[in-house]
CSV table of C-alpha atoms in Angstrom, one decimal:
chain,number,residue,atom,x,y,z
A,1,MET,CA,152.2,68.4,82.8
A,2,SER,CA,149.7,69.5,85.4
A,3,CYS,CA,150.6,72.5,87.5
A,4,SER,CA,147.9,72.0,90.2
A,5,ILE,CA,149.0,72.0,93.8
A,6,PRO,CA,147.6,69.5,96.3
A,7,GLN,CA,145.0,70.8,98.7
A,8,SER,CA,147.2,69.8,101.7
A,9,CYS,CA,149.7,72.5,100.7
A,10,PHE,CA,147.0,75.1,100.7
A,11,ARG,CA,145.8,74.0,104.1
A,12,LYS,CA,149.3,74.4,105.5
A,13,LEU,CA,149.7,77.8,104.0
A,14,ALA,CA,146.4,78.9,105.4
A,15,ARG,CA,147.2,77.5,108.8
A,16,ASN,CA,150.6,79.2,109.1
A,17,THR,CA,150.9,82.9,109.0
A,18,VAL,CA,153.4,83.6,106.2
A,19,ARG,CA,154.6,86.8,104.7
A,20,PRO,CA,154.1,87.6,101.0
A,21,SER,CA,157.9,87.8,100.7
A,22,GLN,CA,158.2,84.2,101.8
A,23,LEU,CA,155.7,82.9,99.2
A,24,PRO,CA,156.5,81.9,95.7
A,25,ILE,CA,155.8,84.6,93.1
A,26,PHE,CA,152.8,82.8,91.6
A,27,LEU,CA,151.1,82.5,95.0
A,28,ALA,CA,151.7,86.1,96.2
A,29,PRO,CA,148.6,87.6,94.6
A,30,ALA,CA,146.3,85.1,96.3
A,31,PHE,CA,147.6,85.9,99.8
A,32,SER,CA,147.9,89.7,99.3
A,33,PRO,CA,145.5,91.8,101.4
A,34,SER,CA,142.3,92.5,99.6
A,35,GLN,CA,141.9,96.0,98.4
A,36,ARG,CA,138.6,97.9,98.9
A,37,PRO,CA,136.8,98.3,95.6
A,38,GLN,CA,136.3,101.8,94.4
A,39,CYS,CA,132.9,103.1,93.4
A,40,PHE,CA,132.2,105.1,90.3
A,41,SER,CA,130.5,107.8,92.2
A,42,THR,CA,132.5,110.1,94.4
A,43,THR,CA,129.5,111.2,96.6
A,44,SER,CA,128.6,109.3,99.7
A,45,PRO,CA,125.5,107.0,99.4
A,46,ALA,CA,122.5,108.5,101.1
A,47,GLN,CA,118.8,107.3,101.2
A,48,SER,CA,116.0,109.5,100.0
A,49,ARG,CA,114.0,111.4,102.6
A,50,VAL,CA,111.1,112.4,100.4
A,51,GLY,CA,108.6,110.9,102.8
A,52,GLY,CA,109.3,113.5,105.5
A,53,ALA,CA,109.0,116.5,103.1
A,54,ALA,CA,105.9,118.6,103.7
A,55,ILE,CA,103.1,118.8,101.1
A,56,SER,CA,101.6,122.2,100.2
A,57,VAL,CA,97.8,122.1,100.3
A,58,PRO,CA,96.1,124.8,98.1
A,59,PRO,CA,93.5,127.0,99.7
A,60,GLU,CA,90.7,125.5,97.5
A,61,VAL,CA,91.5,121.9,98.7
A,62,SER,CA,90.3,120.5,102.0
A,63,LEU,CA,91.4,117.4,103.9
A,64,LYS,CA,89.1,115.4,106.1
A,65,PHE,CA,90.2,112.4,108.2
A,66,VAL,CA,87.7,109.5,108.6
A,67,ASP,CA,88.1,106.5,110.8
A,68,LEU,CA,87.6,103.2,109.0
A,69,PRO,CA,85.7,100.2,110.5
A,70,GLN,CA,88.1,97.5,111.7
A,71,ALA,CA,87.8,93.9,110.7
A,72,GLN,CA,89.4,91.1,112.6
A,73,ILE,CA,91.8,89.4,110.3
A,74,ARG,CA,94.4,87.0,111.8
A,75,GLY,CA,98.0,87.7,111.0
A,76,ARG,CA,97.4,91.0,109.1
A,77,GLY,CA,96.2,93.3,111.8
A,78,LYS,CA,99.1,95.8,111.3
A,79,GLU,CA,98.5,96.1,107.6
A,80,ILE,CA,94.8,97.1,107.7
A,81,PRO,CA,94.3,100.8,107.3
A,82,LYS,CA,92.6,102.5,110.2
A,83,THR,CA,92.3,106.0,108.7
A,84,ALA,CA,91.2,107.5,105.4
A,85,VAL,CA,91.7,111.0,104.0
A,86,GLU,CA,89.0,112.6,101.9
A,87,ILE,CA,90.5,115.2,99.6
A,88,LYS,CA,88.0,117.7,98.1
A,89,GLY,CA,88.7,120.2,95.5
A,90,PRO,CA,87.2,122.2,92.6
A,91,LEU,CA,87.6,119.2,90.2
A,92,GLY,CA,86.3,116.4,92.4
A,93,GLU,CA,86.8,114.3,95.5
A,94,LEU,CA,89.2,111.4,96.2
A,95,THR,CA,89.7,109.1,99.1
A,96,LEU,CA,93.1,107.7,100.2
A,97,ASN,CA,93.5,104.9,102.8
A,98,ILE,CA,96.4,105.5,105.1
A,99,PRO,CA,98.4,102.5,106.5
A,100,SER,CA,98.1,102.0,110.2
A,101,PHE,CA,101.8,102.8,110.8
A,102,VAL,CA,101.7,106.1,108.9
A,103,ASN,CA,100.7,109.3,110.7
A,104,VAL,CA,99.5,112.4,108.8
A,105,ALA,CA,99.7,115.8,110.4
A,106,HIS,CA,97.7,118.6,108.8
A,107,ASP,CA,98.4,122.2,109.7
A,108,GLU,CA,95.4,124.2,108.4
A,109,ALA,CA,97.0,127.5,109.3
A,110,ALA,CA,100.2,126.9,107.3
A,111,ARG,CA,98.4,124.9,104.6
A,112,LYS,CA,100.9,122.1,105.0
A,113,ALA,CA,100.6,118.3,105.5
A,114,SER,CA,103.5,116.1,106.7
A,115,LEU,CA,103.8,112.3,107.1
A,116,SER,CA,105.7,110.2,109.6
A,117,VAL,CA,106.0,106.5,110.5
A,118,GLU,CA,106.1,104.7,113.8
A,119,ASP,CA,109.5,102.9,113.2
A,120,SER,CA,111.7,104.2,110.4
A,121,THR,CA,114.1,101.3,110.9
A,122,ILE,CA,111.6,98.8,109.4
A,123,ALA,CA,112.1,98.6,105.6
A,124,HIS,CA,108.4,98.1,104.8
A,125,GLN,CA,107.4,101.2,106.8
A,126,ARG,CA,110.2,103.3,105.1
A,127,ALA,CA,109.0,102.1,101.7
A,128,MET,CA,105.3,102.9,102.4
A,129,TRP,CA,106.3,106.3,103.9
A,130,GLY,CA,107.4,107.8,100.5
A,131,THR,CA,104.7,105.9,98.6
A,132,THR,CA,101.9,107.2,100.8
A,133,ARG,CA,103.2,110.7,100.5
A,134,ALA,CA,103.4,110.4,96.7
A,135,HIS,CA,99.7,109.2,96.5
A,136,LEU,CA,98.5,112.0,98.8
A,137,GLN,CA,100.4,114.6,96.7
A,138,ASN,CA,98.9,113.2,93.5
A,139,HIS,CA,95.4,113.3,94.9
A,140,ILE,CA,95.8,116.9,96.0
A,141,LEU,CA,97.2,117.9,92.6
A,142,GLY,CA,94.4,115.9,90.9
A,143,VAL,CA,91.5,117.6,92.6
A,144,SER,CA,93.0,121.1,92.2
A,145,GLU,CA,94.6,121.1,88.8
A,146,GLY,CA,94.1,117.6,87.3
A,147,HIS,CA,96.4,115.2,85.5
A,148,ILE,CA,97.0,114.9,81.8
A,149,CYS,CA,98.6,112.5,79.4
A,150,ILE,CA,99.5,113.4,75.8
A,151,LEU,CA,99.8,110.5,73.4
A,152,SER,CA,101.5,111.0,70.0
A,153,LEU,CA,100.9,108.6,67.1
A,154,VAL,CA,103.9,108.3,64.8
A,155,GLY,CA,103.5,106.2,61.6
A,156,VAL,CA,102.1,106.4,58.1
A,157,GLY,CA,98.3,106.5,58.2
A,158,TYR,CA,98.1,106.4,62.0
A,159,ARG,CA,95.0,108.2,63.2
A,160,ALA,CA,92.8,108.5,66.4
A,161,SER,CA,89.4,109.8,67.1
A,162,VAL,CA,86.9,109.9,69.9
A,163,GLU,CA,83.5,108.3,69.1
A,164,SER,CA,80.3,108.2,71.0
A,165,THR,CA,79.4,104.7,69.8
A,166,ALA,CA,81.3,101.5,69.1
A,167,THR,CA,80.6,98.3,67.1
A,168,THR,CA,83.0,95.9,68.9
A,169,VAL,CA,82.6,97.0,72.5
A,170,GLU,CA,79.6,97.4,74.7
A,171,PRO,CA,79.4,100.5,76.9
A,172,GLU,CA,79.9,100.0,80.6
A,173,TYR,CA,78.0,103.1,81.8
A,174,PRO,CA,75.5,105.5,80.1
A,175,GLY,CA,77.2,108.1,77.9
A,176,GLN,CA,80.5,106.3,77.7
A,177,GLN,CA,82.8,107.3,74.8
A,178,PHE,CA,85.4,105.3,72.9
A,179,VAL,CA,88.8,106.0,71.5
A,180,SER,CA,89.1,104.6,67.9
A,181,LEU,CA,92.6,103.9,66.7
A,182,LYS,CA,93.8,103.3,63.2
A,183,VAL,CA,97.4,102.0,63.6
A,184,GLY,CA,97.9,99.5,60.9
A,185,TYR,CA,95.4,96.7,61.9
A,186,SER,CA,92.7,95.4,59.5
A,187,HIS,CA,90.1,95.4,62.3
A,188,PRO,CA,88.9,98.5,64.2
A,189,ILE,CA,90.4,99.1,67.6
A,190,GLU,CA,87.9,100.7,70.0
A,191,LEU,CA,88.8,101.3,73.6
A,192,PRO,CA,86.2,102.3,76.2
A,193,ILE,CA,87.2,105.5,78.1
A,194,PRO,CA,87.2,104.8,81.9
A,195,GLN,CA,84.8,106.8,84.1
A,196,GLY,CA,86.4,110.0,85.3
A,197,VAL,CA,88.7,110.4,82.3
A,198,LYS,CA,88.1,112.9,79.5
A,199,ALA,CA,89.6,112.1,76.1
A,200,SER,CA,90.0,114.5,73.1
A,201,THR,CA,91.9,114.6,69.8
A,202,PRO,CA,93.2,118.1,69.2
A,203,GLN,CA,95.0,116.7,66.1
A,204,PRO,CA,94.4,113.4,64.2
A,205,THR,CA,97.7,112.1,65.6
A,206,ARG,CA,97.3,113.4,69.2
A,207,ILE,CA,95.3,112.1,72.0
A,208,LEU,CA,94.8,114.2,75.2
A,209,LEU,CA,93.7,112.4,78.3
A,210,GLU,CA,92.5,114.4,81.4
A,211,GLY,CA,91.4,113.1,84.8
A,212,VAL,CA,91.4,113.7,88.5
A,213,GLU,CA,93.0,110.3,89.5
A,214,LYS,CA,96.5,109.9,88.1
A,215,SER,CA,96.6,106.1,88.2
A,216,VAL,CA,93.4,105.8,86.1
A,217,VAL,CA,94.7,108.3,83.5
A,218,THR,CA,98.1,106.7,83.2
A,219,LYS,CA,96.7,103.2,83.1
A,220,PHE,CA,94.4,104.0,80.2
A,221,ALA,CA,97.3,105.7,78.4
A,222,ALA,CA,99.3,102.5,78.8
A,223,GLU,CA,96.4,100.4,77.4
A,224,ILE,CA,96.4,102.6,74.3
A,225,ARG,CA,100.2,102.4,74.0
A,226,GLU,CA,100.1,98.6,74.1
A,227,TRP,CA,98.5,98.5,70.6
A,228,ARG,CA,101.6,100.0,69.0
A,229,ILE,CA,104.6,99.9,71.3
A,230,PRO,CA,107.4,102.2,69.8
A,231,GLU,CA,109.9,100.1,67.8
A,232,PRO,CA,113.6,101.0,67.5
A,233,TYR,CA,114.1,100.5,63.7
A,234,LYS,CA,111.7,103.0,62.1
A,235,GLY,CA,110.6,104.9,65.2
A,236,LYS,CA,106.9,104.1,64.7
A,237,GLY,CA,104.5,103.6,67.5
A,238,ILE,CA,102.4,105.4,70.2
A,239,PHE,CA,104.5,107.7,72.5
A,240,VAL,CA,103.3,108.9,75.9
A,241,ASN,CA,104.2,112.3,77.3
A,242,GLY,CA,107.3,113.1,75.2
A,243,GLU,CA,108.6,109.6,75.3
A,244,THR,CA,111.7,109.1,73.1
A,245,ILE,CA,113.4,106.0,71.8
A,246,LYS,CA,116.9,105.4,70.5
A,247,LEU,CA,116.9,104.1,66.9
A,248,LYS,CA,119.1,101.2,66.0
A,249,ALA,CA,121.3,101.1,63.0
A,250,LYS,CA,119.9,99.5,59.8
A,251,LYS,CA,121.4,96.2,58.9
A,252,ILE,CA,123.0,96.2,55.4
A,253,ARG,CA,123.2,92.7,53.8
């Protein structure tokens, strides 16, 4: 026997304001006032305000603002950067293009740099606010102290070395070195070290990458890791900067 109710009955019930006490028992939950769902967190939601935080500029680092030439591109005039910041330090020099809607204020006396946007209600400007600040802070840290990545090779017979020549890869610039990996393949794995990155092997199972630009260092570390991504059964692979992995339970047949 079907217990479905015709749609006309639902229309009448929806049209007429009825009390839950006047409804049948099986229809009372459907017409009860909706309760507000409770969140797991007890704290009120708040957006990050990291974009407005000031950046400390070390005494040995200098910032120079340069106006960029403007090109007429239809439909993308607001996205073209108008200003670039040249960051100079003891380890090198980097340049960062600043979006047109982001303003950078540099206080040389207080050694502070702060960023602001034209309209914080626009989602794209809010997103680029924190992103631009992170890039500027990474550049300042890179030219003053540098960025490092430590790769650990975990596995039987896994080894790494830095070679001045390679048999499978051609050098891209004079004096380029190569990272040679032995991670279980029958063929040699030789990766050219990008310009601006210094690689060394303090131990046969450790690779130390140093560089001024963080994106270049971390990208090269990711390329090395791709040859042996950590697997969750035996815990073997190439781990970056203290990376950990949760091992899975062994299957017993």
